mmCIF file of C-alpha atoms in Angstrom:
data_model
loop_
_atom_site.group_PDB
_atom_site.id
_atom_site.type_symbol
_atom_site.label_atom_id
_atom_site.label_comp_id
_atom_site.label_asym_id
_atom_site.label_seq_id
_atom_site.Cartn_x
_atom_site.Cartn_y
_atom_site.Cartn_z
ATOM 1 C CA UNK C 12 8.269 0.590 -25.232
ATOM 2 C CA UNK C 13 8.246 4.072 -23.829
ATOM 3 C CA UNK C 14 8.552 4.241 -20.039
ATOM 4 C CA UNK C 15 5.855 6.286 -18.327
ATOM 5 C CA UNK C 16 5.667 7.381 -14.709
ATOM 6 C CA UNK C 17 3.907 4.858 -12.527
ATOM 7 C CA UNK C 18 0.181 5.502 -12.034
ATOM 8 C CA UNK C 19 0.059 7.819 -15.043
ATOM 9 C CA UNK C 20 -2.727 7.164 -17.565
ATOM 10 C CA UNK C 21 -0.044 6.037 -20.032
ATOM 11 C CA UNK C 22 1.693 3.627 -17.645
ATOM 12 C CA UNK C 23 1.862 0.206 -19.302
ATOM 13 C CA UNK C 24 0.144 -2.710 -17.540
ATOM 14 C CA UNK C 25 -0.514 -6.317 -18.446
ATOM 15 C CA UNK C 26 -3.939 -7.474 -19.532
ATOM 16 C CA UNK C 27 -4.225 -11.073 -18.304
ATOM 17 C CA UNK C 28 -6.630 -13.976 -18.639
ATOM 18 C CA UNK C 29 -8.448 -15.558 -15.681
ATOM 19 C CA UNK C 30 -5.360 -17.627 -14.826
ATOM 20 C CA UNK C 31 -3.078 -14.577 -14.786
ATOM 21 C CA UNK C 32 -1.358 -15.357 -18.108
ATOM 22 C CA UNK C 33 -0.394 -12.215 -19.999
ATOM 23 C CA UNK C 34 -2.462 -11.470 -23.094
ATOM 24 C CA UNK C 35 -0.933 -8.110 -24.051
ATOM 25 C CA UNK C 36 0.325 -4.783 -22.737
ATOM 26 C CA UNK C 37 -2.129 -1.883 -22.569
ATOM 27 C CA UNK C 38 -2.060 1.553 -21.009
ATOM 28 C CA UNK C 39 -3.503 2.029 -17.550
ATOM 29 C CA UNK C 40 -6.085 4.336 -19.175
ATOM 30 C CA UNK C 41 -7.208 1.520 -21.524
ATOM 31 C CA UNK C 42 -7.280 -0.997 -18.674
ATOM 32 C CA UNK C 43 -9.565 1.241 -16.574
ATOM 33 C CA UNK C 44 -11.764 2.444 -19.474
ATOM 34 C CA UNK C 45 -12.424 -1.101 -20.704
ATOM 35 C CA UNK C 46 -12.320 -2.833 -17.283
ATOM 36 C CA UNK C 47 -9.611 -5.183 -18.536
ATOM 37 C CA UNK C 48 -8.389 -7.969 -16.253
ATOM 38 C CA UNK C 49 -4.973 -7.215 -14.766
ATOM 39 C CA UNK C 50 -2.688 -8.370 -11.962
ATOM 40 C CA UNK C 51 -2.834 -6.648 -8.565
ATOM 41 C CA UNK C 52 -1.318 -7.184 -5.172
ATOM 42 C CA UNK C 53 -2.880 -6.550 -1.743
ATOM 43 C CA UNK C 54 -0.975 -6.266 1.530
ATOM 44 C CA UNK C 55 -2.792 -6.262 4.868
ATOM 45 C CA UNK C 56 -0.761 -4.445 7.514
ATOM 46 C CA UNK C 57 -1.209 -5.816 11.027
ATOM 47 C CA UNK C 58 0.203 -4.491 14.285
ATOM 48 C CA UNK C 59 1.895 -6.843 16.716
ATOM 49 C CA UNK C 60 -1.355 -6.870 18.724
ATOM 50 C CA UNK C 61 -3.373 -7.883 15.654
ATOM 51 C CA UNK C 62 -4.958 -4.550 14.756
ATOM 52 C CA UNK C 63 -5.404 -3.863 11.051
ATOM 53 C CA UNK C 64 -4.302 -0.646 9.379
ATOM 54 C CA UNK C 65 -7.222 0.826 7.429
ATOM 55 C CA UNK C 66 -6.810 3.864 5.240
ATOM 56 C CA UNK C 67 -8.720 6.301 3.069
ATOM 57 C CA UNK C 68 -7.676 6.617 -0.551
ATOM 58 C CA UNK C 69 -6.972 9.966 -2.151
ATOM 59 C CA UNK C 70 -9.680 11.593 -4.260
ATOM 60 C CA UNK C 71 -7.234 11.453 -7.192
ATOM 61 C CA UNK C 72 -7.247 7.630 -7.433
ATOM 62 C CA UNK C 73 -8.448 6.294 -10.792
ATOM 63 C CA UNK C 74 -10.845 3.787 -9.229
ATOM 64 C CA UNK C 75 -12.858 4.117 -6.003
ATOM 65 C CA UNK C 76 -11.469 7.564 -5.042
ATOM 66 C CA UNK C 77 -11.958 8.608 -1.423
ATOM 67 C CA UNK C 78 -13.005 5.132 -0.305
ATOM 68 C CA UNK C 79 -11.561 3.220 2.623
ATOM 69 C CA UNK C 80 -9.384 0.141 2.264
ATOM 70 C CA UNK C 81 -8.202 -2.747 4.428
ATOM 71 C CA UNK C 82 -5.019 -3.286 2.408
ATOM 72 C CA UNK C 83 -2.409 -1.311 0.538
ATOM 73 C CA UNK C 84 -1.409 -2.439 -2.899
ATOM 74 C CA UNK C 85 -1.817 -1.859 -6.562
ATOM 75 C CA UNK C 86 -1.357 -2.938 -10.133
ATOM 76 C CA UNK C 87 1.760 -4.914 -11.020
ATOM 77 C CA UNK C 88 4.275 -3.555 -13.489
ATOM 78 C CA UNK C 89 4.897 -5.634 -16.623
ATOM 79 C CA UNK C 90 6.950 -8.715 -15.729
ATOM 80 C CA UNK C 91 6.940 -7.901 -12.005
ATOM 81 C CA UNK C 92 6.882 -10.777 -9.501
ATOM 82 C CA UNK C 93 4.116 -10.876 -6.867
ATOM 83 C CA UNK C 94 6.368 -10.520 -3.809
ATOM 84 C CA UNK C 95 8.449 -7.772 -5.424
ATOM 85 C CA UNK C 96 5.247 -5.843 -6.134
ATOM 86 C CA UNK C 97 4.132 -6.233 -2.505
ATOM 87 C CA UNK C 98 7.461 -4.904 -1.221
ATOM 88 C CA UNK C 99 7.357 -2.014 -3.728
ATOM 89 C CA UNK C 100 3.797 -1.044 -2.791
ATOM 90 C CA UNK C 101 4.617 -1.031 0.941
ATOM 91 C CA UNK C 102 7.509 1.303 0.242
ATOM 92 C CA UNK C 103 5.553 3.603 -2.081
ATOM 93 C CA UNK C 104 2.321 3.863 -0.104
ATOM 94 C CA UNK C 105 3.513 3.579 3.508
ATOM 95 C CA UNK C 106 7.236 4.323 3.386
ATOM 96 C CA UNK C 107 7.976 0.878 4.855
ATOM 97 C CA UNK C 108 11.118 -0.994 3.869
ATOM 98 C CA UNK C 109 12.821 -4.094 5.207
ATOM 99 C CA UNK C 110 9.680 -5.836 6.465
ATOM 100 C CA UNK C 111 8.794 -9.448 5.730
ATOM 101 C CA UNK C 112 5.710 -10.098 3.627
ATOM 102 C CA UNK C 113 3.888 -13.416 3.907
ATOM 103 C CA UNK C 114 1.727 -14.775 1.096
ATOM 104 C CA UNK C 115 -1.843 -15.430 2.222
ATOM 105 C CA UNK C 116 -3.052 -16.738 -1.131
ATOM 106 C CA UNK C 117 -4.209 -15.821 -4.617
ATOM 107 C CA UNK C 118 -7.646 -14.968 -5.890
ATOM 108 C CA UNK C 119 -9.757 -13.542 -8.668
ATOM 109 C CA UNK C 120 -12.130 -10.591 -8.317
ATOM 110 C CA UNK C 121 -14.644 -9.276 -10.855
ATOM 111 C CA UNK C 122 -17.299 -6.558 -10.603
ATOM 112 C CA UNK C 123 -18.575 -3.783 -12.877
ATOM 113 C CA UNK C 124 -15.535 -1.589 -12.088
ATOM 114 C CA UNK C 125 -12.625 -4.021 -11.791
ATOM 115 C CA UNK C 126 -11.410 -7.392 -13.065
ATOM 116 C CA UNK C 127 -8.238 -8.692 -11.486
ATOM 117 C CA UNK C 128 -6.096 -11.635 -10.552
ATOM 118 C CA UNK C 129 -4.433 -10.952 -7.216
ATOM 119 C CA UNK C 130 -1.939 -12.150 -4.671
ATOM 120 C CA UNK C 131 -2.731 -11.291 -1.043
ATOM 121 C CA UNK C 132 0.013 -10.740 1.522
ATOM 122 C CA UNK C 133 0.285 -9.727 5.154
ATOM 123 C CA UNK C 134 3.041 -7.882 6.961
ATOM 124 C CA UNK C 135 3.401 -7.131 10.641
ATOM 125 C CA UNK C 136 4.792 -3.763 11.621
ATOM 126 C CA UNK C 137 4.119 -0.887 13.967
ATOM 127 C CA UNK C 138 5.356 1.650 11.425
ATOM 128 C CA UNK C 139 6.144 4.481 11.421
ATOM 129 C CA UNK C 140 4.292 5.234 8.197
ATOM 130 C CA UNK C 141 5.010 7.956 5.665
ATOM 131 C CA UNK C 142 2.352 8.666 3.047
ATOM 132 C CA UNK C 143 4.761 10.255 0.583
ATOM 133 C CA UNK C 144 3.118 9.320 -2.726
ATOM 134 C CA UNK C 145 -0.209 10.995 -1.903
ATOM 135 C CA UNK C 146 -2.325 7.876 -2.481
ATOM 136 C CA UNK C 147 -3.406 7.708 1.195
ATOM 137 C CA UNK C 148 -5.031 10.660 2.962
ATOM 138 C CA UNK C 149 -5.483 9.149 6.436
ATOM 139 C CA UNK C 150 -4.971 5.861 8.243
ATOM 140 C CA UNK C 151 -6.089 4.306 11.534
ATOM 141 C CA UNK C 152 -5.387 1.162 13.519
ATOM 142 C CA UNK C 153 -8.647 -0.759 13.957
ATOM 143 C CA UNK C 154 -9.157 -3.737 16.233
ATOM 144 C CA UNK C 155 -10.830 -6.856 14.889
ATOM 145 C CA UNK C 156 -13.804 -6.128 17.162
ATOM 146 C CA UNK C 157 -14.153 -2.601 15.737
ATOM 147 C CA UNK C 158 -13.730 -3.644 12.104
ATOM 148 C CA UNK C 159 -17.391 -4.610 11.459
ATOM 149 C CA UNK C 160 -18.469 -1.163 12.693
ATOM 150 C CA UNK C 161 -16.018 0.518 10.296
ATOM 151 C CA UNK C 162 -17.126 -1.710 7.408
ATOM 152 C CA UNK C 163 -20.789 -0.859 7.934
ATOM 153 C CA UNK C 164 -20.231 2.882 8.469
ATOM 154 C CA UNK C 165 -17.843 3.684 5.603
ATOM 155 C CA UNK C 166 -17.487 2.750 1.943
ATOM 156 C CA UNK C 167 -14.655 0.205 1.600
ATOM 157 C CA UNK C 168 -13.079 -1.215 -1.539
ATOM 158 C CA UNK C 169 -14.993 -4.373 -2.405
ATOM 159 C CA UNK C 170 -12.037 -6.213 -3.937
ATOM 160 C CA UNK C 171 -9.794 -6.087 -0.872
ATOM 161 C CA UNK C 172 -12.718 -6.801 1.462
ATOM 162 C CA UNK C 173 -13.553 -9.904 -0.613
ATOM 163 C CA UNK C 174 -9.998 -11.135 -1.130
ATOM 164 C CA UNK C 175 -8.071 -10.020 1.969
ATOM 165 C CA UNK C 176 -10.458 -10.097 4.936
ATOM 166 C CA UNK C 177 -11.276 -13.831 4.728
ATOM 167 C CA UNK C 178 -7.562 -14.603 4.579
ATOM 168 C CA UNK C 179 -6.546 -12.445 7.548
ATOM 169 C CA UNK C 180 -9.422 -13.768 9.642
ATOM 170 C CA UNK C 181 -7.226 -16.858 10.070
ATOM 171 C CA UNK C 182 -4.226 -14.792 11.219
#
């Protein structure tokens, strides 16, 4: 296989079945164009006081550009373990290293744009955050009381809202 830069249209990703078993490798472009099921990881970032870090995605994202999100994360690399992917995504998207991630659970999400099998994690940190890879354009700490206002006023990613929010409600 030829190695491609991560998040390029030619990056190789795993197409998986509903249980997460690998069917074959495809390009990211194929996965998005055909809405193929793939593995993703979500990491909710909570402050010590329980606020959640919400962020707006860059307009260059290949799905849901410019939308808000309640978790960082992304597509797993071929053969990558769930926890390793969570740690990698925290480093890439927020510049965070050396923090503990805790598994909240696994889930499946399907809509007209995305089909995925996911692992959801949480980490607790105050930052500081560095948005070096350009995937995040702004971020804010939001209290649990303020979160419903944000969710009703802005367009949020439906997959992380469906998979992550119910799991962090227990945190």
